[in-house]
Short mmCIF file of C-alpha atoms in Angstrom, two decimals:
data_model
loop_
_atom_site.label_atom_id
_atom_site.label_comp_id
_atom_site.label_asym_id
_atom_site.label_seq_id
_atom_site.Cartn_x
_atom_site.Cartn_y
_atom_site.Cartn_z
CA UNK M 108 104.50 64.12 103.04
CA UNK M 109 106.97 63.41 105.77
CA UNK M 110 107.24 59.61 106.87
CA UNK M 111 105.73 58.45 110.65
CA UNK M 112 108.44 58.05 113.37
CA UNK M 113 106.12 57.17 115.25
CA UNK M 114 102.26 57.00 117.35
CA UNK M 115 100.81 58.84 120.05
CA UNK M 116 98.37 57.21 122.09
CA UNK M 117 95.16 59.55 122.90
CA UNK M 118 92.98 58.74 125.94
CA UNK M 119 89.25 59.73 125.92
CA UNK M 120 86.88 58.30 128.25
CA UNK M 121 88.88 55.41 128.60
CA UNK M 122 89.05 54.52 124.65
CA UNK M 123 92.61 54.72 123.20
CA UNK M 124 93.23 56.02 119.91
CA UNK M 125 96.65 55.59 117.93
CA UNK M 126 97.65 59.13 115.91
CA UNK M 127 100.70 59.04 113.99
CA UNK M 128 103.52 61.76 114.55
CA UNK M 129 105.93 62.92 111.67
CA UNK M 130 109.78 64.47 112.41
CA UNK M 131 110.13 67.48 110.01
CA UNK M 132 113.80 68.35 109.02
CA UNK M 133 113.58 70.93 111.82
CA UNK M 134 111.79 72.09 114.21
CA UNK M 135 108.97 70.25 116.83
CA UNK M 136 107.65 66.87 115.95
CA UNK M 137 103.89 66.98 114.50
CA UNK M 138 100.80 64.62 114.96
CA UNK M 139 98.33 64.04 112.49
CA UNK M 140 94.73 64.82 113.84
CA UNK M 141 93.05 64.42 110.20
CA UNK M 142 91.13 61.44 111.26
CA UNK M 143 90.77 62.11 115.09
CA UNK M 144 87.52 63.57 114.70
CA UNK M 145 86.23 60.09 112.24
CA UNK M 146 87.49 57.65 115.04
CA UNK M 147 87.52 59.67 118.21
CA UNK M 148 84.07 62.10 117.99
CA UNK M 149 86.64 65.28 119.27
CA UNK M 150 87.46 68.25 117.06
CA UNK M 151 90.93 69.77 118.60
CA UNK M 152 90.55 73.85 120.05
CA UNK M 153 93.47 75.86 118.99
CA UNK M 154 92.40 79.84 118.92
CA UNK M 155 95.05 81.35 116.79
CA UNK M 156 96.36 78.34 115.37
CA UNK M 157 99.77 78.66 117.32
CA UNK M 158 99.95 74.60 118.28
CA UNK M 159 98.63 74.11 114.79
CA UNK M 160 100.59 73.05 111.51
CA UNK M 161 98.46 73.65 108.63
CA UNK M 162 99.84 72.33 106.09
CA UNK M 163 103.69 71.37 105.28
CA UNK M 164 106.19 72.96 103.64
CA UNK M 165 109.87 73.67 101.91
CA UNK M 166 109.90 77.00 101.29
CA UNK M 167 110.70 78.62 104.27
CA UNK M 168 111.57 77.63 108.45
CA UNK M 169 111.14 79.64 112.24
CA UNK M 170 113.61 78.99 115.01
CA UNK M 171 111.57 81.58 116.81
CA UNK M 172 113.61 80.61 120.14
CA UNK M 173 117.04 80.37 118.52
CA UNK M 174 115.97 83.38 116.48
CA UNK M 175 116.63 81.02 112.89
CA UNK M 176 114.98 82.17 109.47
CA UNK M 177 115.78 80.48 106.66
CA UNK M 178 114.85 80.19 103.20
CA UNK M 179 115.14 76.65 101.24
CA UNK M 180 118.28 75.76 104.04
CA UNK M 181 119.86 79.33 103.46
CA UNK M 182 119.83 81.75 106.50
CA UNK M 183 118.59 85.28 106.26
CA UNK M 184 121.17 86.98 107.56
CA UNK M 185 123.55 85.24 104.41
CA UNK M 186 121.24 86.11 101.76
CA UNK M 187 120.32 89.60 102.64
CA UNK M 188 124.10 90.06 102.36
CA UNK M 189 125.47 88.08 99.35
CA UNK M 190 122.28 87.87 97.74
CA UNK M 191 119.73 90.40 96.37
CA UNK M 192 116.48 90.44 95.99
CA UNK M 193 115.55 88.90 92.64
CA UNK M 194 117.62 86.20 93.30
CA UNK M 195 116.29 85.21 96.68
CA UNK M 196 112.39 85.17 94.78
CA UNK M 197 114.33 82.79 92.14
CA UNK M 198 115.33 80.52 95.25
CA UNK M 199 112.26 80.98 97.07
CA UNK M 200 109.96 79.88 93.44
CA UNK M 201 112.02 76.76 92.25
CA UNK M 202 114.04 75.61 95.16
CA UNK M 203 117.82 76.56 94.46
CA UNK M 204 120.19 79.33 94.12
CA UNK M 205 120.53 79.72 89.99
CA UNK M 206 123.42 80.19 88.15
CA UNK M 207 124.63 82.97 86.01
CA UNK M 208 122.20 82.24 82.92
CA UNK M 209 120.20 81.45 85.19
CA UNK M 210 119.36 84.12 87.21
CA UNK M 211 120.04 86.42 83.65
CA UNK M 212 117.24 85.47 82.08
CA UNK M 213 114.99 85.84 85.44
CA UNK M 214 115.65 89.22 85.63
CA UNK M 215 114.95 89.87 82.13
CA UNK M 216 111.79 88.44 82.62
CA UNK M 217 110.62 90.29 84.99
CA UNK M 218 112.28 93.58 83.73
CA UNK M 219 110.32 92.72 81.04
CA UNK M 220 106.72 92.44 82.78
CA UNK M 221 107.15 95.25 84.89
CA UNK M 222 104.59 97.88 82.99
CA UNK M 223 100.84 97.04 84.42
CA UNK M 224 97.08 97.57 81.31
CA UNK M 225 97.09 100.92 80.47
CA UNK M 226 93.42 100.49 80.66
CA UNK M 227 94.67 99.93 84.78
CA UNK M 228 95.19 103.52 84.51
CA UNK M 229 91.24 104.87 85.00
CA UNK M 230 91.03 102.20 88.03
CA UNK M 231 93.44 103.76 89.71
CA UNK M 232 91.06 107.00 89.32
CA UNK M 233 88.26 105.96 90.53
CA UNK M 234 89.52 106.60 93.83
CA UNK M 235 89.25 109.00 95.61
CA UNK M 236 92.76 111.56 96.34
CA UNK M 237 92.96 110.56 99.30
CA UNK M 238 92.64 106.33 99.32
CA UNK M 239 95.43 105.36 101.45
CA UNK M 240 97.67 103.08 98.83
CA UNK M 241 97.08 99.31 101.02
CA UNK M 242 92.88 100.37 99.73
CA UNK M 243 94.16 101.08 96.10
CA UNK M 244 96.76 98.12 96.32
CA UNK M 245 94.06 95.79 97.35
CA UNK M 246 91.39 96.60 94.88
CA UNK M 247 94.21 97.05 92.05
CA UNK M 248 95.68 93.31 92.52
CA UNK M 249 92.21 92.31 92.78
CA UNK M 250 91.10 93.93 89.61
CA UNK M 251 94.14 92.36 87.50
CA UNK M 252 92.05 88.97 87.04
CA UNK M 253 89.89 91.10 84.63
CA UNK M 254 93.04 92.78 82.50
CA UNK M 255 94.53 89.19 82.31
CA UNK M 256 92.52 86.53 81.40
CA UNK M 257 95.89 84.29 80.07
CA UNK M 258 97.13 83.49 83.56
CA UNK M 259 93.84 82.64 86.05
CA UNK M 260 93.35 78.97 85.50
CA UNK M 261 95.01 77.54 88.51
CA UNK M 262 95.22 74.18 86.59
CA UNK M 263 97.54 75.37 83.98
CA UNK M 264 100.90 75.02 85.07
CA UNK M 265 102.38 77.79 82.81
CA UNK M 266 99.28 80.20 83.61
CA UNK M 267 100.54 79.61 87.26
CA UNK M 268 103.65 80.01 86.52
CA UNK M 269 102.89 83.34 84.33
CA UNK M 270 100.80 84.58 87.13
CA UNK M 271 104.02 84.45 89.02
CA UNK M 272 105.95 86.75 87.27
CA UNK M 273 102.92 89.00 87.01
CA UNK M 274 102.56 89.29 90.39
CA UNK M 275 106.21 89.83 91.13
CA UNK M 276 106.72 92.38 87.60
CA UNK M 277 104.11 94.30 88.12
CA UNK M 278 103.50 94.85 92.46
CA UNK M 279 106.26 98.02 92.81
CA UNK M 280 104.55 99.40 90.27
CA UNK M 281 101.37 99.41 90.85
CA UNK M 282 102.79 100.22 94.71
CA UNK M 283 104.39 103.18 93.23
CA UNK M 284 101.30 104.16 91.03
CA UNK M 285 99.01 103.97 94.21
CA UNK M 286 101.76 106.37 95.90
CA UNK M 287 101.32 109.13 93.23
CA UNK M 288 97.92 108.91 93.44
CA UNK M 289 98.08 109.23 96.54
CA UNK M 290 99.52 112.01 96.62
CA UNK M 291 98.44 113.84 93.29
CA UNK M 292 101.71 113.13 91.47
CA UNK M 293 101.90 111.56 87.57
CA UNK M 294 102.68 108.29 87.09
CA UNK M 295 106.01 107.14 86.49
CA UNK M 296 106.27 104.23 84.36
CA UNK M 297 109.18 101.85 85.30
CA UNK M 298 112.72 101.98 83.31
CA UNK M 299 114.02 98.25 81.68
CA UNK M 300 117.56 99.56 82.57
CA UNK M 301 117.73 99.90 86.21
CA UNK M 302 117.01 97.11 88.81
CA UNK M 303 114.04 96.23 90.65
CA UNK M 304 114.88 98.37 93.87
CA UNK M 305 116.11 101.58 91.92
CA UNK M 306 112.62 101.04 89.94
CA UNK M 307 111.08 101.34 92.83
CA UNK M 308 112.35 104.30 93.76
CA UNK M 309 112.70 106.33 90.40
CA UNK M 310 108.55 104.99 89.96
CA UNK M 311 107.72 107.04 93.51
CA UNK M 312 110.27 109.44 93.78
CA UNK M 313 111.06 110.83 90.33
CA UNK M 314 108.58 113.40 88.53
CA UNK M 315 108.93 114.47 84.78
CA UNK M 316 110.05 118.21 85.18
CA UNK M 317 113.43 117.08 86.12
CA UNK M 318 116.07 114.25 85.78
CA UNK M 319 116.22 111.37 88.67
CA UNK M 320 119.24 109.75 90.00
CA UNK M 321 119.12 106.76 92.08
CA UNK M 322 121.63 106.57 95.14
CA UNK M 323 123.15 103.47 94.91
CA UNK M 324 122.98 103.36 98.54
CA UNK M 325 119.75 103.68 99.08
CA UNK M 326 118.94 101.16 96.42
CA UNK M 327 120.83 98.24 98.09
CA UNK M 328 118.71 99.62 101.94
CA UNK M 329 115.34 98.91 100.52
CA UNK M 330 116.73 96.08 98.11
CA UNK M 331 117.80 94.73 101.61
CA UNK M 332 114.48 95.67 102.85
CA UNK M 333 112.85 93.95 100.32
CA UNK M 334 114.90 90.87 101.15
CA UNK M 335 114.31 90.61 104.73
CA UNK M 336 110.41 91.32 103.88
CA UNK M 337 110.28 88.22 101.23
CA UNK M 338 108.30 85.46 103.29
CA UNK M 339 107.88 84.49 106.59
CA UNK M 340 106.42 80.68 107.36
CA UNK M 341 103.01 80.73 108.23
CA UNK M 342 102.64 83.74 108.79
CA UNK M 343 98.77 85.47 109.08
CA UNK M 344 98.90 86.43 105.49
CA UNK M 345 100.80 83.94 104.07
CA UNK M 346 97.98 81.58 105.88
CA UNK M 347 94.71 83.90 103.99
CA UNK M 348 96.42 83.15 100.48
CA UNK M 349 96.35 79.68 101.31
CA UNK M 350 92.83 79.92 102.46
CA UNK M 351 91.38 81.63 99.46
CA UNK M 352 93.33 79.65 97.54
CA UNK M 353 91.96 76.65 98.64
CA UNK M 354 88.32 77.45 97.25
CA UNK M 355 90.66 77.78 94.11
CA UNK M 356 90.36 80.90 93.45
CA UNK M 357 92.12 82.83 90.67
CA UNK M 358 95.70 84.34 91.86
CA UNK M 359 94.90 87.49 92.00
CA UNK M 360 92.17 87.62 94.32
CA UNK M 361 94.57 85.41 96.46
CA UNK M 362 96.95 87.59 96.21
CA UNK M 363 94.87 90.23 96.99
CA UNK M 364 93.60 88.86 99.54
CA UNK M 365 97.09 88.59 101.34
CA UNK M 366 97.57 92.30 101.02
CA UNK M 367 93.77 92.63 103.42
CA UNK M 368 94.98 90.86 105.67
CA UNK M 369 98.95 92.44 105.38
CA UNK M 370 97.02 96.01 105.89
CA UNK M 371 96.03 95.23 109.73
CA UNK M 372 98.22 96.45 112.77
CA UNK M 373 98.92 93.55 114.18
CA UNK M 374 100.66 92.15 111.09
CA UNK M 375 101.96 94.92 108.05
CA UNK M 376 102.06 97.81 110.44
CA UNK M 377 104.53 97.64 112.83
CA UNK M 378 106.86 99.66 111.48
CA UNK M 379 104.82 101.89 111.09
CA UNK M 380 103.46 102.44 114.76
CA UNK M 381 107.13 102.07 115.46
CA UNK M 382 108.07 105.71 113.74
CA UNK M 383 104.63 107.23 115.08
CA UNK M 384 106.31 105.77 118.15
CA UNK M 385 109.49 107.58 118.01
CA UNK M 386 107.85 111.09 117.20
CA UNK M 387 105.63 110.30 120.22
CA UNK M 388 109.00 110.30 122.36
CA UNK M 389 109.82 113.43 120.02
CA UNK M 390 113.36 114.92 121.82
CA UNK M 391 116.11 112.03 123.07
CA UNK M 392 116.16 114.22 126.01
CA UNK M 393 112.05 112.72 127.05
CA UNK M 394 113.63 108.83 126.63
CA UNK M 395 114.44 107.65 130.30
CA UNK M 396 110.55 109.01 130.57
CA UNK M 397 109.73 106.57 128.12
CA UNK M 398 111.69 103.97 129.32
CA UNK M 399 110.50 104.02 132.86
CA UNK M 400 106.79 104.08 131.13
CA UNK M 401 107.99 100.69 129.65
CA UNK M 402 109.06 98.95 132.78
CA UNK M 403 106.09 99.33 134.69
CA UNK M 404 103.73 97.02 133.50
CA UNK M 405 100.57 99.12 135.09
CA UNK M 406 101.46 101.31 132.41
CA UNK M 407 99.25 100.46 128.77
CA UNK M 408 102.42 101.62 126.93
CA UNK M 409 104.68 99.41 124.91
CA UNK M 410 107.95 100.15 123.07
CA UNK M 411 107.18 99.87 119.21
CA UNK M 412 109.69 97.98 117.66
CA UNK M 413 111.31 96.10 120.38
CA UNK M 414 110.51 92.18 120.54
CA UNK M 415 109.20 89.35 118.72
CA UNK M 416 105.93 87.68 118.64
CA UNK M 417 107.77 84.87 116.81
CA UNK M 418 111.51 84.96 118.13
CA UNK M 419 112.35 84.64 121.45
CA UNK M 420 115.32 85.52 120.99
CA UNK M 421 117.37 88.69 119.05
CA UNK M 422 115.79 89.46 115.42
CA UNK M 423 117.91 87.22 112.71
CA UNK M 424 116.74 89.89 110.71
CA UNK M 425 117.42 92.79 112.31
CA UNK M 426 121.33 92.84 112.25
CA UNK M 427 121.35 92.83 108.36
CA UNK M 428 118.54 95.55 108.97
CA UNK M 429 120.44 97.82 110.95
CA UNK M 430 123.57 98.07 108.95
CA UNK M 431 121.78 99.28 106.78
CA UNK M 432 119.85 101.73 108.35
CA UNK M 433 122.79 102.93 109.52
CA UNK M 434 124.60 103.38 106.22
CA UNK M 435 121.45 105.29 105.13
CA UNK M 436 121.28 107.42 108.16
CA UNK M 437 124.75 108.71 107.38
CA UNK M 438 124.14 109.32 104.26
CA UNK M 439 121.12 111.56 104.56
CA UNK M 440 122.07 112.75 108.14
CA UNK M 441 120.02 112.51 111.21
CA UNK M 442 121.37 115.75 113.06
CA UNK M 443 118.35 118.13 111.49
CA UNK M 444 115.94 115.07 112.63
CA UNK M 445 114.27 114.65 115.65
CA UNK M 446 112.85 111.27 115.01
CA UNK M 447 115.76 110.03 113.87
CA UNK M 448 118.01 111.66 117.02
CA UNK M 449 115.59 109.33 118.52
CA UNK M 450 116.06 106.13 117.59
CA UNK M 451 119.43 106.60 117.25
CA UNK M 452 119.71 106.87 120.92
CA UNK M 453 116.75 104.84 122.17
CA UNK M 454 118.63 101.99 120.50
CA UNK M 455 121.79 102.73 122.27
CA UNK M 456 119.39 103.09 125.86
CA UNK M 457 117.43 99.79 124.96
CA UNK M 458 120.40 97.63 123.98
CA UNK M 459 123.21 98.68 127.02
CA UNK M 460 120.08 97.76 129.62
CA UNK M 461 119.84 94.96 131.62
CA UNK M 462 116.09 95.05 131.32
CA UNK M 463 115.87 94.61 127.88
CA UNK M 464 118.58 92.19 127.56
CA UNK M 465 116.54 89.82 130.44
CA UNK M 466 113.36 89.31 128.27
CA UNK M 467 115.30 89.31 124.91
CA UNK M 468 113.29 92.68 123.91
CA UNK M 469 116.38 93.82 121.16
CA UNK M 470 115.12 95.79 118.12
CA UNK M 471 113.54 94.20 115.41
CA UNK M 472 113.39 94.84 111.68
CA UNK M 473 110.09 96.94 112.00
CA UNK M 474 112.32 99.57 113.98
CA UNK M 475 114.86 99.26 111.51
CA UNK M 476 112.94 99.53 107.81
CA UNK M 477 110.94 102.32 109.94
CA UNK M 478 113.60 104.07 110.13
CA UNK M 479 115.19 103.70 106.42
CA UNK M 480 111.49 104.19 104.98
CA UNK M 481 111.23 107.43 107.25
CA UNK M 482 114.79 108.64 105.61
CA UNK M 483 114.23 107.71 102.26
CA UNK M 484 110.92 109.89 102.43
CA UNK M 485 108.29 107.45 102.13
CA UNK M 486 105.45 108.71 104.46
CA UNK M 487 104.22 106.35 107.24
CA UNK M 488 101.05 105.12 105.13
CA UNK M 489 103.29 103.80 102.04
CA UNK M 490 105.43 101.14 105.13
CA UNK M 491 102.95 98.64 104.89
CA UNK M 492 102.35 98.91 101.11
CA UNK M 493 106.54 98.55 100.38
CA UNK M 494 105.81 95.46 102.93
CA UNK M 495 103.63 93.54 100.66
CA UNK M 496 105.66 94.48 97.73
CA UNK M 497 108.27 92.46 98.72
CA UNK M 498 105.94 89.76 100.40
CA UNK M 499 104.11 88.78 96.95
CA UNK M 500 106.92 85.95 96.24
CA UNK M 501 106.41 84.49 99.60
CA UNK M 502 102.51 84.64 99.53
CA UNK M 503 103.46 83.12 95.52
CA UNK M 504 105.67 80.26 96.64
CA UNK M 505 102.89 79.29 98.93
CA UNK M 506 100.23 80.03 96.17
CA UNK M 507 102.46 77.10 93.43
CA UNK M 508 103.53 75.43 96.70
CA UNK M 509 99.72 74.30 97.73
CA UNK M 510 98.48 73.83 94.16
CA UNK M 511 101.01 71.29 93.41
CA UNK M 512 100.46 69.76 96.60
CA UNK M 513 97.95 66.40 96.45
CA UNK M 514 96.82 66.65 99.75
CA UNK M 515 95.39 70.28 98.89
CA UNK M 516 91.68 70.46 100.10
CA UNK M 517 89.46 73.28 100.50
CA UNK M 518 90.14 75.45 104.26
CA UNK M 519 87.56 74.28 106.75
CA UNK M 520 88.48 75.32 110.16
CA UNK M 521 86.38 73.67 112.67
CA UNK M 522 84.73 75.52 116.42
CA UNK M 523 83.73 75.27 119.82
CA UNK M 524 80.36 76.20 119.17
CA UNK M 525 78.95 78.04 122.72
CA UNK M 526 75.74 79.90 121.41
CA UNK M 527 72.79 78.78 122.00
CA UNK M 528 71.03 74.94 121.66
CA UNK M 529 68.14 74.63 119.02
CA UNK M 530 65.18 76.10 120.14
CA UNK M 531 61.81 76.67 118.57
CA UNK M 532 60.74 79.49 116.66
CA UNK M 533 58.11 81.68 118.25
CA UNK M 534 55.74 84.03 116.04
CA UNK M 535 56.36 87.65 116.81
CA UNK M 536 53.29 88.22 118.61
CA UNK M 537 54.27 85.46 121.34
CA UNK M 538 57.74 87.59 121.61
#
C-alpha cells in the first residue's frame, strides 16, 4: 500500500473529517474514503466508478490525456514492436521481462497445456449449431472448473499458478473450437511446433482435407492484436473479474464472468461496430456524406473506431496496429474488397480533416484491428472471442494480484436509494 502523503479535509454541517491521501507512482493522488461512512455517516456517489480507485495495482498504467499505456512500466508501443505476446504474458504475470531461459521455459509450459480435456468436446456439442462463439466460450470456460479440480483452490499458490497457465494456454483452443463449431467444421487440435499466434490461426482456418501453412505476416499481425489487447487497467471486464474473485469464486468462474462482461457492445464489440459502419458506408464515394453526418450534432450517426473513452489523445496502441493493418492489406490486397477500400480512404480523409484533429478523434485500436481480422477472414462474430483470448492474461494477472493482497475484501458497492420509504403491507382485499 502507498504511504500517506497528506490529508484532505471534508467538512459536513460544520464538522470536519481528515481523510488520508496517497500518491501513486504515476497519475493523480487518491483520497482514502474507506472509513468515511464510519466517521461521517455518508457514502460517496460515483456512477460508473469513473472517479474511484477500486484497488491498488502494479500491473498497468494509463494516462488518457497524454496517450500513455504501460505494462509494468514498459510502453505498449515498445512491447508491441520489440516483444511478442507470450513474453508480454510473462511480464504481466510476474512483473519483469524474462531471461532467455525463463522465456523458453514459460513458452514450453504454455505450449504443453494447449489441449483441452477430451470430454469437453461433448460440452461444445451441447450448444445449438448457430450459437454465438462468445456464448460458447462463456459456458466452456466456466465449465473448466468441472474438469480441472486440481487448480480451483484459490488459497493454494501452486494451484493458482496452474490455473493461470491453463487459462492462457487453452483459451486459443477454446476460441478456435467455438468458431469451428459455429461453422460446422471439425475441431483442429493444437500443434506443439507452432508459436501461440500461428497455432491459433491454424486451429481456426485449417481443415483435415489439406495442409495449411500459416503466413508469417498474418501470424505477426495476430500476435500484435493479442499483445495490444493483453491488459487495459481497471476496465469493466477486469473489474468484473476482480469483483467475482473477491467472493472466493474459482478462477474459471471469474474469467467466464470477464468474458460475459466483455461481450457487451460498449466494451468488447467496438471493432465489430466499426466494421459494420464501414459496410454501411459501402463505397469510398459515400465517405463525404458520412463525414458530414458525423459533424452534424443533430444526426445520431457516429464514426465508430475514432476516439476513445479513456484516451483524450492518440490511442498509443493504434500506431502499431496501423502498421500491422498496412502489412496485412498489402499482403492480401484491398482492390477487390470494398470494405477495406472504404477503411483506407476513411482513414486518410479523417486524418486530414481539421475537425477530427481538433476534437482528437483519431483512429483507435478497434478501427485497425477490425480491418485486420476482416482481411484475415474472421467473421465479426469472432472479433470479441479473439479479444477475450488476448485479455485472458490481463484478467489472470489482476486476479492473482488481488488474491495476494492482504487488504482483500468482498466487493460490496453502496447505492443512493431513491425508492419508496418504509411502508406497511396491505392485505390484498384492501388494495
